[in-house]
Tab-separated table of C-alpha atoms in Angstrom:
chain	number	residue	atom	x	y	z
A	1	MET	CA	72.819	-6.508	-37.559
A	2	ALA	CA	70.904	-8.328	-40.167
A	3	LYS	CA	67.983	-6.469	-41.681
A	4	PRO	CA	64.951	-8.580	-40.706
A	5	THR	CA	62.893	-10.351	-43.129
A	6	VAL	CA	59.179	-9.510	-42.621
A	7	ARG	CA	55.953	-12.110	-43.659
A	8	VAL	CA	52.222	-11.247	-43.774
A	9	ARG	CA	49.727	-13.987	-43.664
A	10	ILE	CA	45.849	-13.719	-43.766
A	11	GLY	CA	43.478	-16.651	-42.462
A	12	PHE	CA	41.106	-16.003	-45.674
A	13	SER	CA	38.907	-19.183	-44.655
A	14	ASP	CA	38.608	-18.362	-41.041
A	15	GLY	CA	36.486	-16.307	-38.793
A	16	PRO	CA	37.786	-13.981	-36.052
A	17	TYR	CA	37.547	-16.583	-33.179
A	18	VAL	CA	39.698	-19.331	-34.614
A	19	ILE	CA	42.637	-19.616	-32.523
A	20	ALA	CA	44.753	-21.080	-35.201
A	21	PRO	CA	43.244	-20.034	-38.280
A	22	THR	CA	45.187	-21.398	-41.857
A	23	TRP	CA	47.517	-18.819	-42.953
A	24	THR	CA	48.236	-17.736	-46.431
A	25	ASP	CA	51.220	-15.997	-47.392
A	26	VAL	CA	50.519	-12.727	-49.121
A	27	THR	CA	54.323	-11.221	-48.918
A	28	SER	CA	54.713	-11.094	-52.342
A	29	TYR	CA	52.053	-8.955	-52.569
A	30	VAL	CA	52.918	-6.486	-50.005
A	31	ARG	CA	53.995	-2.930	-51.359
A	32	SER	CA	53.881	-1.509	-47.747
A	33	ILE	CA	53.186	-1.877	-44.198
A	34	THR	CA	52.670	0.371	-41.075
A	35	THR	CA	51.782	-0.417	-37.402
A	36	SER	CA	51.068	1.437	-34.312
A	37	ARG	CA	50.062	0.548	-30.724
A	38	GLY	CA	50.226	1.663	-27.380
A	39	ARG	CA	50.576	5.255	-26.424
A	40	THR	CA	52.682	8.359	-26.887
A	41	ASP	CA	53.196	9.191	-22.949
A	42	ASP	CA	52.202	8.353	-19.452
A	43	TRP	CA	49.039	10.286	-19.746
A	44	GLN	CA	47.183	8.973	-22.606
A	45	ASN	CA	44.872	6.055	-22.821
A	46	PHE	CA	45.894	2.996	-24.610
A	47	ASP	CA	44.311	3.261	-28.133
A	48	THR	CA	43.535	-0.104	-30.142
A	49	GLY	CA	46.489	-1.297	-32.468
A	50	ASN	CA	46.159	-0.982	-35.504
A	51	ALA	CA	48.021	-1.512	-39.256
A	52	THR	CA	47.787	-0.910	-42.373
A	53	VAL	CA	49.003	-3.000	-45.421
A	54	VAL	CA	48.783	-2.005	-49.020
A	55	LEU	CA	48.810	-4.977	-51.359
A	56	ASP	CA	49.183	-5.204	-54.931
A	57	ASN	CA	45.454	-5.919	-56.942
A	58	ARG	CA	46.715	-5.916	-60.180
A	59	ASP	CA	45.339	-9.185	-61.233
A	60	ARG	CA	42.326	-8.238	-58.804
A	61	ARG	CA	42.610	-11.338	-56.242
A	62	TYR	CA	41.760	-8.819	-53.578
A	63	ASP	CA	38.859	-7.611	-55.216
A	64	PRO	CA	35.716	-8.895	-53.143
A	65	THR	CA	33.713	-8.091	-56.465
A	66	TYR	CA	35.757	-10.327	-58.670
A	67	SER	CA	34.111	-13.879	-58.985
A	68	SER	CA	37.094	-15.397	-60.896
A	69	GLY	CA	39.566	-14.288	-57.982
A	70	PRO	CA	40.921	-17.018	-56.028
A	71	TYR	CA	39.546	-15.515	-52.584
A	72	TYR	CA	36.427	-14.610	-53.913
A	73	GLY	CA	33.811	-15.193	-51.192
A	74	ASN	CA	36.740	-15.343	-48.231
A	75	LEU	CA	37.166	-11.428	-48.563
A	76	LEU	CA	35.141	-10.607	-45.840
A	77	PRO	CA	35.779	-8.223	-42.627
A	78	ARG	CA	37.290	-9.497	-39.329
A	79	ARG	CA	39.316	-11.770	-41.310
A	80	GLN	CA	42.884	-12.527	-39.293
A	81	ILE	CA	45.933	-11.025	-40.714
A	82	ARG	CA	49.341	-11.661	-38.996
A	83	ILE	CA	52.507	-9.919	-39.317
A	84	ASP	CA	55.686	-11.170	-38.404
A	85	ALA	CA	59.306	-11.224	-38.697
A	86	THR	CA	62.908	-12.805	-38.365
A	87	VAL	CA	66.498	-11.957	-38.122
A	88	ASP	CA	67.822	-15.441	-38.269
A	89	SER	CA	67.207	-16.838	-41.690
A	90	GLY	CA	63.389	-17.626	-40.925
A	91	VAL	CA	64.477	-19.958	-37.858
A	92	THR	CA	62.236	-18.100	-35.376
A	93	TYR	CA	59.460	-15.407	-36.394
A	94	TYR	CA	58.085	-12.716	-34.178
A	95	ASP	CA	54.958	-11.436	-34.124
A	96	ILE	CA	54.831	-7.572	-35.022
A	97	PHE	CA	51.316	-7.070	-35.209
A	98	ARG	CA	47.947	-9.869	-35.470
A	99	GLY	CA	44.943	-8.555	-35.538
A	100	PHE	CA	41.586	-8.391	-37.765
A	101	ILE	CA	40.932	-7.065	-41.338
A	102	ASP	CA	38.325	-3.960	-41.594
A	103	GLY	CA	37.721	-4.092	-45.125
A	104	TRP	CA	38.858	-4.667	-48.566
A	105	PRO	CA	38.705	-1.346	-50.103
A	106	VAL	CA	39.913	-1.290	-53.989
A	107	ASN	CA	41.936	1.785	-55.195
A	108	LEU	CA	42.240	2.510	-59.141
A	109	THR	CA	45.342	4.621	-59.916
A	110	ASN	CA	47.391	5.723	-63.155
A	111	ALA	CA	44.052	5.307	-65.081
A	112	GLY	CA	43.102	1.916	-64.195
A	113	TYR	CA	46.317	0.500	-64.848
A	114	ASP	CA	47.397	-0.125	-61.408
A	115	SER	CA	45.402	-1.376	-58.650
A	116	THR	CA	45.903	-1.607	-54.784
A	117	VAL	CA	43.929	-2.526	-51.993
A	118	THR	CA	44.708	-0.824	-48.576
A	119	VAL	CA	43.555	-3.087	-45.743
A	120	THR	CA	43.310	-1.268	-42.354
A	121	CYS	CA	43.446	-3.658	-39.527
A	122	TYR	CA	43.142	-3.755	-35.667
A	123	ASP	CA	43.963	-5.774	-32.770
A	124	ALA	CA	42.139	-7.844	-30.669
A	125	LEU	CA	41.036	-5.037	-28.276
A	126	GLY	CA	39.380	-3.523	-31.264
A	127	LEU	CA	37.611	-6.729	-31.631
A	128	LEU	CA	36.379	-6.485	-28.013
A	129	ALA	CA	35.083	-2.949	-28.555
A	130	GLN	CA	32.785	-4.452	-31.011
A	131	GLU	CA	31.031	-6.820	-29.290
A	132	ASN	CA	28.331	-6.153	-26.626
A	133	ALA	CA	28.598	-7.947	-23.142
A	134	PRO	CA	25.233	-8.634	-21.431
A	135	VAL	CA	24.301	-6.096	-18.614
A	136	ASP	CA	24.484	-9.084	-15.976
A	137	TRP	CA	27.596	-10.772	-17.061
A	138	SER	CA	28.900	-10.395	-13.427
A	139	ASP	CA	25.726	-12.354	-12.027
A	140	ALA	CA	26.928	-15.529	-14.302
A	141	TYR	CA	30.655	-15.414	-13.515
A	142	ILE	CA	29.887	-15.065	-9.716
A	143	LEU	CA	27.388	-17.733	-9.416
A	144	THR	CA	30.175	-20.092	-11.021
A	145	LEU	CA	32.333	-19.503	-7.952
A	146	SER	CA	29.263	-20.909	-5.795
A	147	PRO	CA	29.526	-18.374	-3.049
A	148	THR	CA	28.475	-19.171	0.386
A	149	ARG	CA	26.576	-15.731	0.415
A	150	TYR	CA	25.734	-13.284	-2.664
A	151	TYR	CA	24.048	-9.854	-2.103
A	152	LYS	CA	23.052	-8.007	-5.529
A	153	LEU	CA	23.281	-4.426	-4.925
A	154	ASP	CA	21.286	-3.386	-7.539
A	155	ASP	CA	18.027	-5.162	-6.278
A	156	THR	CA	14.941	-2.877	-6.356
A	157	ILE	CA	13.613	-1.840	-3.059
């Protein structure tokens, strides 16, 4: 069996709710990738899927404070990231993870001669958990269905 070829792409210029963002391939700067999702047994709750991608930052391209970087001003939280892989020479890519970047923390090591950015990412379930739904969201939805009778059970007496 052939070894899969992994690709990492980031939507630097689009927000979290864009369905088809403009992807930028950053695979050549990736040092390591880890992903996890689901649960370990039937008795646990499903957690938010997450990924950790370590990027090479020796030229400071992923430093949000470096104004000469190519992505300056676009290194913001909740940018989309996509990790996929192929086993058939780039014909068909299969998603491994698609989610949102939590932040861009810069790590300096080796007395400042080496720099990495370790981005932690979460999936759409984590994005949904960050949103506040209105208390009466069900009322608006039920009324769009044009019911013949609608009895609210939370009315005051």
